[in-house]
Coordinates of C-alpha atoms and ligand atoms in Angstrom, one line a residue:
M1 CA -3.7 1.1 -56.7
P2 CA -4.2 1.4 -52.9
Y3 CA -3.5 -2.3 -52.3
R4 CA -0.2 -3.9 -51.6
T5 CA -0.6 -7.1 -53.5
I6 CA 0.5 -6.9 -57.1
I7 CA -1.7 -9.4 -58.9
E8 CA -0.9 -11.4 -62.1
P9 CA -2.2 -9.1 -64.9
F10 CA -4.0 -12.0 -66.6
R11 CA -6.5 -14.8 -66.1
I12 CA -5.4 -18.4 -66.8
H13 CA -7.0 -19.7 -70.0
S14 CA -5.4 -23.1 -70.4
V15 CA -3.5 -25.2 -67.9
Q16 CA -0.9 -28.0 -68.0
A17 CA -0.9 -30.7 -65.3
I18 CA 2.3 -31.1 -63.2
D19 CA 3.5 -34.6 -62.4
F20 CA 4.7 -35.3 -58.9
P21 CA 7.6 -37.8 -59.0
T22 CA 8.3 -39.4 -55.6
R23 CA 11.5 -39.0 -53.7
E24 CA 12.7 -42.4 -54.8
G25 CA 11.7 -41.5 -58.4
R26 CA 13.8 -38.3 -58.1
E27 CA 16.8 -40.2 -56.8
A28 CA 16.6 -42.7 -59.6
A29 CA 16.3 -39.9 -62.1
L30 CA 19.4 -38.2 -60.7
E31 CA 21.4 -41.4 -61.0
R32 CA 20.3 -42.0 -64.5
A33 CA 21.1 -38.4 -65.5
G34 CA 24.6 -38.5 -64.0
Y35 CA 23.6 -35.8 -61.5
N36 CA 23.2 -33.3 -64.4
L37 CA 19.8 -31.6 -64.2
F38 CA 19.8 -31.1 -68.0
G39 CA 19.4 -34.9 -68.3
L40 CA 16.1 -35.0 -66.4
H41 CA 12.9 -35.4 -68.3
G42 CA 10.5 -32.5 -67.9
D43 CA 7.9 -34.8 -66.4
E44 CA 10.4 -35.6 -63.6
V45 CA 10.4 -32.0 -62.5
I46 CA 7.8 -30.4 -60.2
I47 CA 8.7 -26.8 -60.6
D48 CA 11.0 -26.1 -63.5
L49 CA 13.2 -23.0 -63.0
L50 CA 16.0 -24.3 -65.3
T51 CA 15.4 -21.3 -67.6
D52 CA 13.1 -18.5 -68.4
S53 CA 13.9 -19.2 -72.1
G54 CA 11.1 -20.3 -74.3
T55 CA 9.2 -21.6 -71.2
G56 CA 6.7 -18.8 -70.8
A57 CA 3.0 -18.9 -71.5
M58 CA 1.8 -17.1 -74.6
S59 CA -1.3 -14.9 -74.6
A60 CA -4.5 -15.5 -76.4
E61 CA -3.5 -12.7 -78.8
Q62 CA -0.3 -14.6 -79.6
W63 CA -2.1 -17.8 -80.3
A64 CA -4.6 -15.9 -82.4
G65 CA -1.7 -14.5 -84.4
M66 CA -0.4 -18.0 -85.0
M67 CA -3.7 -18.8 -86.8
V68 CA -3.1 -16.0 -89.3
G69 CA 0.6 -16.9 -89.8
D70 CA 1.6 -16.6 -93.5
E71 CA 3.8 -19.6 -94.4
S72 CA 5.0 -18.1 -97.7
Y73 CA 8.6 -19.2 -98.2
A74 CA 9.6 -15.7 -99.5
G75 CA 8.0 -12.4 -98.6
S76 CA 5.6 -13.7 -95.9
R77 CA 3.1 -11.2 -94.6
S78 CA 4.1 -12.4 -91.1
Y79 CA 7.7 -11.4 -91.8
F80 CA 6.7 -7.8 -92.6
R81 CA 4.7 -7.6 -89.4
F82 CA 7.7 -8.9 -87.4
R83 CA 10.0 -6.5 -89.2
D84 CA 7.8 -3.5 -88.6
V85 CA 7.3 -4.2 -84.9
I86 CA 11.1 -4.6 -84.4
E87 CA 12.0 -1.6 -86.6
D88 CA 9.5 0.5 -84.6
L89 CA 10.9 -0.8 -81.3
T90 CA 14.6 -0.6 -82.1
G91 CA 14.9 2.0 -84.8
L92 CA 17.4 -0.4 -86.5
A93 CA 17.1 -0.7 -90.2
E94 CA 18.0 -4.3 -91.1
I95 CA 16.0 -7.0 -89.3
I96 CA 17.1 -10.6 -89.8
P97 CA 15.0 -13.4 -88.2
T98 CA 16.8 -16.4 -86.7
H99 CA 15.6 -19.5 -85.0
Q100 CA 17.0 -18.3 -81.6
G101 CA 19.5 -16.0 -80.0
R102 CA 22.6 -18.1 -80.5
A103 CA 22.0 -18.4 -84.2
A104 CA 22.1 -14.6 -84.4
E105 CA 25.4 -14.7 -82.4
K106 CA 26.8 -17.4 -84.7
I107 CA 26.1 -15.4 -87.8
L108 CA 27.2 -12.1 -86.4
F109 CA 30.5 -13.4 -85.0
A110 CA 31.3 -15.5 -88.1
T111 CA 30.9 -12.4 -90.1
V112 CA 32.8 -9.8 -88.1
L113 CA 35.4 -11.8 -86.0
S114 CA 38.8 -13.1 -87.0
A115 CA 41.1 -15.3 -85.0
G116 CA 42.8 -13.3 -82.2
D117 CA 40.1 -10.7 -82.0
V118 CA 38.8 -9.6 -78.6
V119 CA 35.1 -9.0 -77.7
P120 CA 34.4 -7.0 -74.6
N121 CA 31.0 -7.5 -73.0
N122 CA 29.8 -6.8 -69.5
T123 CA 29.4 -10.6 -69.1
H124 CA 29.1 -13.0 -71.9
F125 CA 26.3 -15.5 -71.6
D126 CA 27.6 -19.1 -72.1
T127 CA 26.4 -19.5 -75.8
T128 CA 27.8 -16.0 -76.6
R129 CA 31.2 -16.8 -75.1
A130 CA 31.2 -20.2 -76.9
N131 CA 30.3 -18.5 -80.2
V132 CA 33.1 -15.9 -79.8
E133 CA 35.6 -18.6 -78.9
Y134 CA 34.5 -20.8 -81.8
Q135 CA 35.8 -18.1 -84.1
Q136 CA 39.1 -18.3 -82.1
A137 CA 38.5 -14.9 -80.6
E138 CA 38.6 -14.0 -77.0
A139 CA 35.5 -13.1 -74.9
R140 CA 36.4 -10.6 -72.2
D141 CA 34.0 -9.9 -69.3
L142 CA 34.4 -6.3 -68.1
V143 CA 31.5 -5.8 -65.7
I144 CA 32.0 -3.2 -62.9
P145 CA 33.6 -4.6 -59.7
E146 CA 30.3 -4.3 -57.9
G147 CA 28.8 -6.7 -60.4
R148 CA 31.2 -9.4 -59.2
D149 CA 30.2 -8.9 -55.5
P150 CA 27.0 -10.8 -54.7
A151 CA 26.4 -8.6 -51.7
S152 CA 26.7 -5.2 -53.3
E153 CA 23.4 -3.3 -53.6
H154 CA 24.5 -1.2 -56.6
P155 CA 21.4 -0.4 -58.6
F156 CA 23.0 -1.1 -62.0
K157 CA 25.3 -4.0 -61.3
G158 CA 25.3 -5.0 -64.9
N159 CA 27.2 -1.8 -66.0
M160 CA 30.3 -2.1 -68.1
D161 CA 33.5 -1.0 -66.4
I162 CA 34.3 1.9 -68.8
A163 CA 37.9 2.3 -67.7
A164 CA 38.5 -1.4 -68.2
L165 CA 36.9 -1.1 -71.6
V166 CA 39.3 1.7 -72.7
D167 CA 42.3 -0.2 -71.2
T168 CA 41.3 -3.3 -73.2
I169 CA 41.0 -1.4 -76.5
E170 CA 44.3 0.4 -75.8
E171 CA 46.0 -2.9 -74.9
V172 CA 44.9 -5.0 -77.8
G173 CA 44.5 -2.2 -80.4
R174 CA 41.2 -1.1 -81.9
A175 CA 41.9 -3.3 -85.1
R176 CA 41.4 -6.4 -83.0
V177 CA 38.2 -5.2 -81.3
P178 CA 35.6 -5.4 -84.1
L179 CA 32.7 -4.9 -81.7
V180 CA 31.8 -4.2 -78.1
M181 CA 28.7 -5.9 -76.7
V182 CA 26.6 -5.2 -73.6
T183 CA 24.1 -7.8 -72.3
V184 CA 20.8 -6.4 -70.9
T185 CA 20.1 -7.6 -68.4
N186 CA 23.4 -9.1 -67.4
N187 CA 22.2 -12.7 -67.1
S188 CA 25.4 -14.5 -66.0
G189 CA 26.1 -11.7 -63.6
G190 CA 22.8 -12.1 -61.8
G191 CA 20.2 -10.7 -64.1
Q192 CA 21.4 -7.2 -63.2
P193 CA 20.4 -4.1 -65.2
V194 CA 22.6 -1.7 -67.2
S195 CA 21.9 2.0 -66.9
L196 CA 21.3 4.4 -69.8
A197 CA 24.2 6.5 -68.5
N198 CA 26.4 3.5 -68.8
L199 CA 25.2 2.6 -72.3
R200 CA 25.9 6.2 -73.3
A201 CA 29.4 6.0 -71.9
V202 CA 30.0 2.8 -73.9
R203 CA 28.7 4.5 -77.0
E204 CA 31.2 7.4 -76.5
V205 CA 34.1 5.0 -76.2
C206 CA 33.0 3.1 -79.3
D207 CA 32.6 6.4 -81.2
R208 CA 36.1 7.5 -80.1
Y209 CA 37.7 4.3 -81.4
E210 CA 35.2 3.7 -84.3
I211 CA 34.1 0.4 -83.0
K212 CA 30.6 -1.1 -83.5
F213 CA 28.4 -1.4 -80.4
F214 CA 25.9 -4.3 -80.2
L215 CA 23.4 -5.1 -77.5
D216 CA 22.6 -8.6 -76.4
A217 CA 19.0 -7.6 -76.0
C218 CA 17.4 -10.8 -74.7
R219 CA 15.8 -9.1 -71.6
F220 CA 15.6 -5.5 -72.9
A221 CA 12.1 -4.9 -71.4
E222 CA 13.1 -6.0 -67.9
N223 CA 16.2 -3.7 -68.2
A224 CA 13.9 -0.8 -69.3
W225 CA 11.7 -1.4 -66.2
F226 CA 14.7 -1.2 -63.9
I227 CA 15.8 2.0 -65.5
K228 CA 12.3 3.4 -65.0
Q229 CA 12.5 2.5 -61.3
R230 CA 16.1 3.3 -60.5
E231 CA 17.7 5.9 -62.9
D232 CA 17.2 9.6 -62.4
G233 CA 15.0 11.2 -65.0
Y234 CA 13.2 8.1 -66.2
A235 CA 10.4 7.6 -63.7
D236 CA 7.8 9.3 -66.0
K237 CA 9.0 7.6 -69.2
T238 CA 7.2 4.5 -70.6
P239 CA 9.1 1.3 -70.9
R240 CA 8.8 1.6 -74.6
Q241 CA 10.4 5.1 -74.6
I242 CA 13.2 3.8 -72.5
A243 CA 13.7 0.7 -74.6
R244 CA 13.8 2.9 -77.7
E245 CA 16.5 5.1 -76.1
M246 CA 18.6 2.0 -75.3
F247 CA 18.4 0.8 -78.9
S248 CA 19.1 4.3 -80.2
L249 CA 22.6 4.0 -78.8
V250 CA 23.7 0.9 -80.6
D251 CA 24.7 -0.2 -84.1
G252 CA 22.8 -3.5 -83.8
C253 CA 21.6 -6.2 -81.5
T254 CA 21.3 -9.9 -81.1
M255 CA 18.0 -11.1 -79.6
S256 CA 16.5 -14.3 -78.2
A257 CA 12.7 -13.9 -78.5
K258 CA 12.5 -16.8 -76.1
K259 CA 12.9 -14.2 -73.3
D260 CA 11.4 -10.8 -73.7
G261 CA 9.8 -11.8 -77.0
L262 CA 7.4 -13.8 -74.8
S263 CA 7.6 -16.7 -77.4
N264 CA 8.6 -20.3 -77.2
I265 CA 11.2 -20.1 -80.0
G266 CA 12.8 -17.4 -82.2
G267 CA 15.2 -14.6 -82.3
F268 CA 16.7 -11.9 -84.5
L269 CA 19.8 -10.1 -85.5
A270 CA 19.3 -6.4 -86.3
M271 CA 21.7 -3.7 -87.4
N272 CA 22.0 -0.4 -89.3
D273 CA 24.9 -1.3 -91.6
P274 CA 23.4 -2.6 -94.9
A275 CA 26.6 -4.1 -96.2
L276 CA 27.2 -6.0 -93.0
A277 CA 23.5 -7.1 -93.1
Q278 CA 24.0 -8.4 -96.6
Q279 CA 26.9 -10.6 -95.5
C280 CA 24.9 -11.9 -92.5
R281 CA 22.0 -12.7 -94.8
N282 CA 24.2 -14.7 -97.1
L283 CA 25.3 -16.8 -94.2
L284 CA 21.7 -17.0 -92.9
I285 CA 20.6 -18.6 -96.2
L286 CA 23.3 -21.2 -95.7
T287 CA 22.3 -22.3 -92.2
E288 CA 19.0 -20.8 -91.1
G289 CA 16.8 -20.1 -94.1
F290 CA 15.6 -17.4 -96.5
P291 CA 15.9 -13.9 -95.0
T292 CA 12.1 -13.5 -94.6
Y293 CA 11.8 -16.5 -92.2
G294 CA 15.3 -17.3 -90.9
G295 CA 14.5 -20.8 -89.6
L296 CA 11.1 -19.9 -88.2
A297 CA 7.6 -20.7 -89.2
G298 CA 5.4 -17.7 -90.3
Y299 CA 3.3 -18.3 -87.2
D300 CA 6.4 -18.0 -85.0
L301 CA 7.0 -14.6 -86.5
E302 CA 3.5 -13.6 -85.6
A303 CA 3.9 -14.8 -82.0
I304 CA 7.1 -12.8 -81.6
A305 CA 5.7 -9.6 -83.1
Q306 CA 2.8 -9.7 -80.6
G307 CA 5.1 -10.7 -77.7
L308 CA 7.3 -7.8 -78.3
V309 CA 4.3 -5.5 -77.9
E310 CA 2.9 -7.1 -74.8
V311 CA 6.2 -7.3 -73.0
L312 CA 6.4 -3.5 -72.7
Q313 CA 3.1 -3.2 -70.9
E314 CA 3.6 -1.6 -67.5
E315 CA 1.2 -3.9 -65.6
Y316 CA 3.1 -6.9 -67.0
L317 CA 6.6 -5.6 -66.2
E318 CA 5.6 -4.5 -62.7
Y319 CA 4.2 -8.0 -62.0
R320 CA 7.1 -9.7 -63.6
I321 CA 9.9 -7.9 -61.7
R322 CA 7.9 -8.1 -58.4
S323 CA 7.3 -11.8 -58.7
T324 CA 11.0 -12.5 -59.0
A325 CA 11.7 -10.1 -56.0
Y326 CA 9.0 -12.0 -54.0
L327 CA 11.0 -15.2 -54.2
A328 CA 14.2 -13.4 -53.5
D329 CA 12.7 -11.8 -50.3
K330 CA 11.3 -15.0 -49.2
V331 CA 14.6 -16.9 -49.2
S332 CA 16.6 -13.9 -48.2
N333 CA 14.5 -13.2 -45.2
A334 CA 15.2 -16.8 -44.0
G335 CA 18.9 -16.1 -44.2
V336 CA 19.7 -17.8 -47.5
P337 CA 22.5 -15.8 -49.3
I338 CA 21.5 -14.6 -52.7
V339 CA 22.9 -12.2 -55.3
R340 CA 21.6 -8.8 -54.2
P341 CA 19.5 -6.9 -55.3
P342 CA 17.4 -9.6 -57.0
G343 CA 17.6 -9.7 -60.8
G344 CA 14.8 -9.4 -63.3
H345 CA 14.3 -12.9 -64.5
A346 CA 15.8 -15.0 -61.7
V347 CA 17.0 -15.4 -58.2
Y348 CA 20.6 -16.4 -57.9
L349 CA 21.5 -18.4 -54.8
D350 CA 25.1 -17.8 -53.7
A351 CA 26.5 -21.3 -53.2
K352 CA 30.0 -20.0 -52.4
S353 CA 28.9 -18.6 -49.1
F354 CA 26.0 -21.1 -48.6
L355 CA 28.3 -24.1 -49.0
A356 CA 31.7 -22.7 -48.0
H357 CA 32.8 -26.2 -47.0
I358 CA 32.7 -27.5 -50.6
P359 CA 35.8 -26.3 -52.5
P360 CA 35.2 -24.9 -56.1
H361 CA 36.7 -28.0 -57.8
E362 CA 33.9 -30.0 -56.1
Y363 CA 31.3 -27.7 -57.6
P364 CA 29.3 -26.3 -54.7
A365 CA 26.6 -24.7 -56.9
Q366 CA 26.1 -28.1 -58.7
A367 CA 25.7 -29.7 -55.3
L368 CA 23.1 -27.2 -54.3
A369 CA 21.2 -27.5 -57.6
V370 CA 21.1 -31.3 -57.3
E371 CA 19.9 -31.0 -53.7
L372 CA 17.0 -28.7 -54.6
Y373 CA 15.8 -31.3 -57.1
R374 CA 16.2 -34.1 -54.6
E375 CA 14.4 -32.2 -51.9
G376 CA 11.5 -30.9 -53.8
G377 CA 11.6 -31.6 -57.5
V378 CA 12.7 -28.0 -58.1
R379 CA 15.1 -27.6 -61.1
G380 CA 17.5 -24.7 -61.2
V381 CA 20.7 -24.3 -63.1
E382 CA 24.3 -24.1 -62.0
I383 CA 26.1 -20.9 -63.0
G384 CA 29.5 -21.5 -61.5
S385 CA 32.6 -23.6 -62.1
V386 CA 30.8 -26.3 -64.1
M387 CA 29.6 -23.7 -66.6
F388 CA 32.6 -21.3 -66.5
G389 CA 35.6 -23.1 -64.9
T390 CA 38.6 -23.0 -67.3
P391 CA 40.7 -26.2 -67.6
Q392 CA 44.4 -25.4 -67.2
P393 CA 47.3 -27.1 -69.0
D394 CA 48.3 -28.9 -65.8
G395 CA 45.0 -30.6 -65.6
T396 CA 43.6 -28.4 -62.8
E397 CA 40.9 -25.9 -63.3
R398 CA 40.6 -22.1 -62.8
P399 CA 37.3 -21.8 -60.9
A400 CA 34.5 -19.3 -61.9
E401 CA 34.4 -16.1 -59.9
M402 CA 30.9 -16.9 -58.5
E403 CA 29.3 -20.2 -57.6
L404 CA 25.6 -19.5 -58.2
V405 CA 22.4 -21.5 -58.6
R406 CA 20.0 -19.7 -60.8
L407 CA 16.3 -20.1 -60.2
A408 CA 14.9 -18.6 -63.4
V409 CA 11.2 -17.7 -63.4
P410 CA 9.3 -18.5 -66.6
R411 CA 7.1 -15.7 -67.8
R412 CA 3.4 -15.8 -66.9
T413 CA 3.7 -19.5 -66.0
Y414 CA 3.8 -20.1 -62.2
T415 CA 1.5 -18.6 -59.6
Q416 CA 2.4 -17.2 -56.2
S417 CA 1.8 -20.6 -54.5
H418 CA 4.2 -22.3 -56.8
I419 CA 6.8 -19.7 -55.8
D420 CA 5.9 -20.1 -52.1
Y421 CA 6.6 -23.8 -52.5
V422 CA 10.0 -23.2 -54.1
G423 CA 10.9 -20.8 -51.3
E424 CA 10.1 -23.6 -48.7
V425 CA 12.2 -26.1 -50.6
V426 CA 15.2 -23.7 -50.7
I427 CA 14.9 -23.0 -47.0
A428 CA 14.6 -26.7 -46.2
V429 CA 17.9 -27.4 -48.1
A430 CA 19.6 -24.4 -46.5
E431 CA 18.8 -25.7 -43.0
R432 CA 20.9 -28.8 -43.7
A433 CA 23.5 -27.2 -46.0
D434 CA 26.4 -28.4 -43.7
G435 CA 25.6 -32.0 -44.5
L436 CA 25.9 -31.6 -48.3
G437 CA 28.9 -32.9 -50.2
G438 CA 30.5 -32.0 -53.6
Y439 CA 30.6 -33.7 -57.0
R440 CA 33.3 -34.7 -59.5
I441 CA 33.0 -34.7 -63.3
T442 CA 33.2 -38.2 -64.9
E443 CA 32.5 -37.2 -68.5
Q444 CA 32.6 -33.8 -70.3
A445 CA 32.5 -32.2 -73.8
P446 CA 35.2 -29.8 -75.0
W447 CA 32.8 -26.8 -74.9
L448 CA 29.5 -26.0 -73.2
R449 CA 30.2 -29.0 -71.0
H450 CA 27.5 -28.1 -68.5
F451 CA 24.8 -29.3 -70.8
T452 CA 26.0 -32.9 -71.1
A453 CA 28.7 -33.6 -68.4
R454 CA 28.1 -36.5 -66.0
F455 CA 29.0 -36.3 -62.3
E456 CA 29.3 -38.5 -59.3
P457 CA 29.2 -37.6 -55.6
V458 CA 32.7 -37.1 -54.1
Ligands
LIG501 N1 22.2 -14.1 -74.5 C1 21.7 -14.2 -73.3 C2 22.0 -13.1 -72.3 C3 21.0 -15.3 -72.9 O1 20.5 -15.4 -71.7 C4 20.8 -16.3 -73.9 C5 20.0 -17.5 -73.5 C6 21.3 -16.2 -75.2 C7 22.0 -15.1 -75.5 C8 21.1 -17.2 -76.2 O2 19.8 -17.3 -76.7 O3 18.9 -19.5 -76.0 O4 17.8 -18.2 -77.8 O5 20.0 -19.2 -78.2 N2 19.8 -17.8 -72.3 C9 19.0 -19.0 -71.9 C10 19.1 -19.0 -70.4 C11 19.3 -20.3 -72.5 O6 18.7 -20.0 -69.8 O7 19.5 -18.0 -69.8 P1 19.1 -18.6 -77.2

């Protein structure tokens, strides 16, 4: 098209009103929630960028699919549609529905991991790490060095460091590495893509050592779009062809359909190995449900099947990636430090350079996230030392490598003016960054503490 503006490739068919809590109301909500934004009620938030997970708008075709959902306990027609769409997309033979991504992780890791094993990944997402550690195995993050540098403009900052992967396998021995995972896009590393060349290199290493290779495929379509834009030889391929090539390189995947499944709930575990799949299904029956529904309603399976088709449409992906970059450009042009280049599903504010006067043990990214809510009712999420700090035996804490606030953009939900507003709020907070103080934790859980911890201002 000859015009510059990339428009939303949809019309709005149904709307939900936003509440506008006052500044005093927001302050009271923060106190009640112990300065943890997970403790806010949805109605206390004006623009909710906590997550892009399950928060998107479904299409009319998805809602229509829900009306024809088959709720048979066993052998539901909706399961076969779900299975066929995923088989066609991934080429993987065994498709196991789960209620969301972490259920797929739990089942996979409980089946393949033993205590003392090591799982390399570019960067584990928090639930993935927790599910590895719950099996008393070690989750090791081996993203390339550029992926740890917020300012690096590397086009594929989610890539696995292949030399570090080989070193890890040599160091711990292949018997203790039951699988290698790569997360596309690399959520905890800034929503950064992984190239096909890198996936091929991981495949070669896994072949050499006879180790299984799984994708954490939550944002596979966004990753495919970045490959189309940035990797030599892919400009003329469709997102579907690229996604198929990505999946053709792996032995299996875990998937949260709450992201690129364009659905409000759901996920799956897929693989080629029938014996492993059988073990996984046995566990599935114990905790999730019968293998043709896996904890989902028949109508959810329909919504996901349709979502997986829509998410690969070029007009959708162009708009999706552009709308995230639009927010990134807006705040970046005003001098706010962010993880460069912008990721697919979110803009990551770099609190370490933004709030350099707040030390890591006073959680600068938490301070920034709280302030964005206080200022404008915008809810983001801390991805820093609250989420990934490691308590040490002496009572201190090893800080996370990066102190980020993620502003995740729900799919097909907010318009350009919502995003303009968010940009204004971020810039207003940035202008008075020097006056912000840190937080200390007053209560925390033994794992995934960021969901429930309580804080107080230092
Ligand atoms: N893997 C990645 C890369 C994720 O981003 C998530 C969820 C999961 C696995 C787990 O999937 O939520 O369906 O159980 N990420 C959400 C987020 C929660 O906000 O980034 P789930």
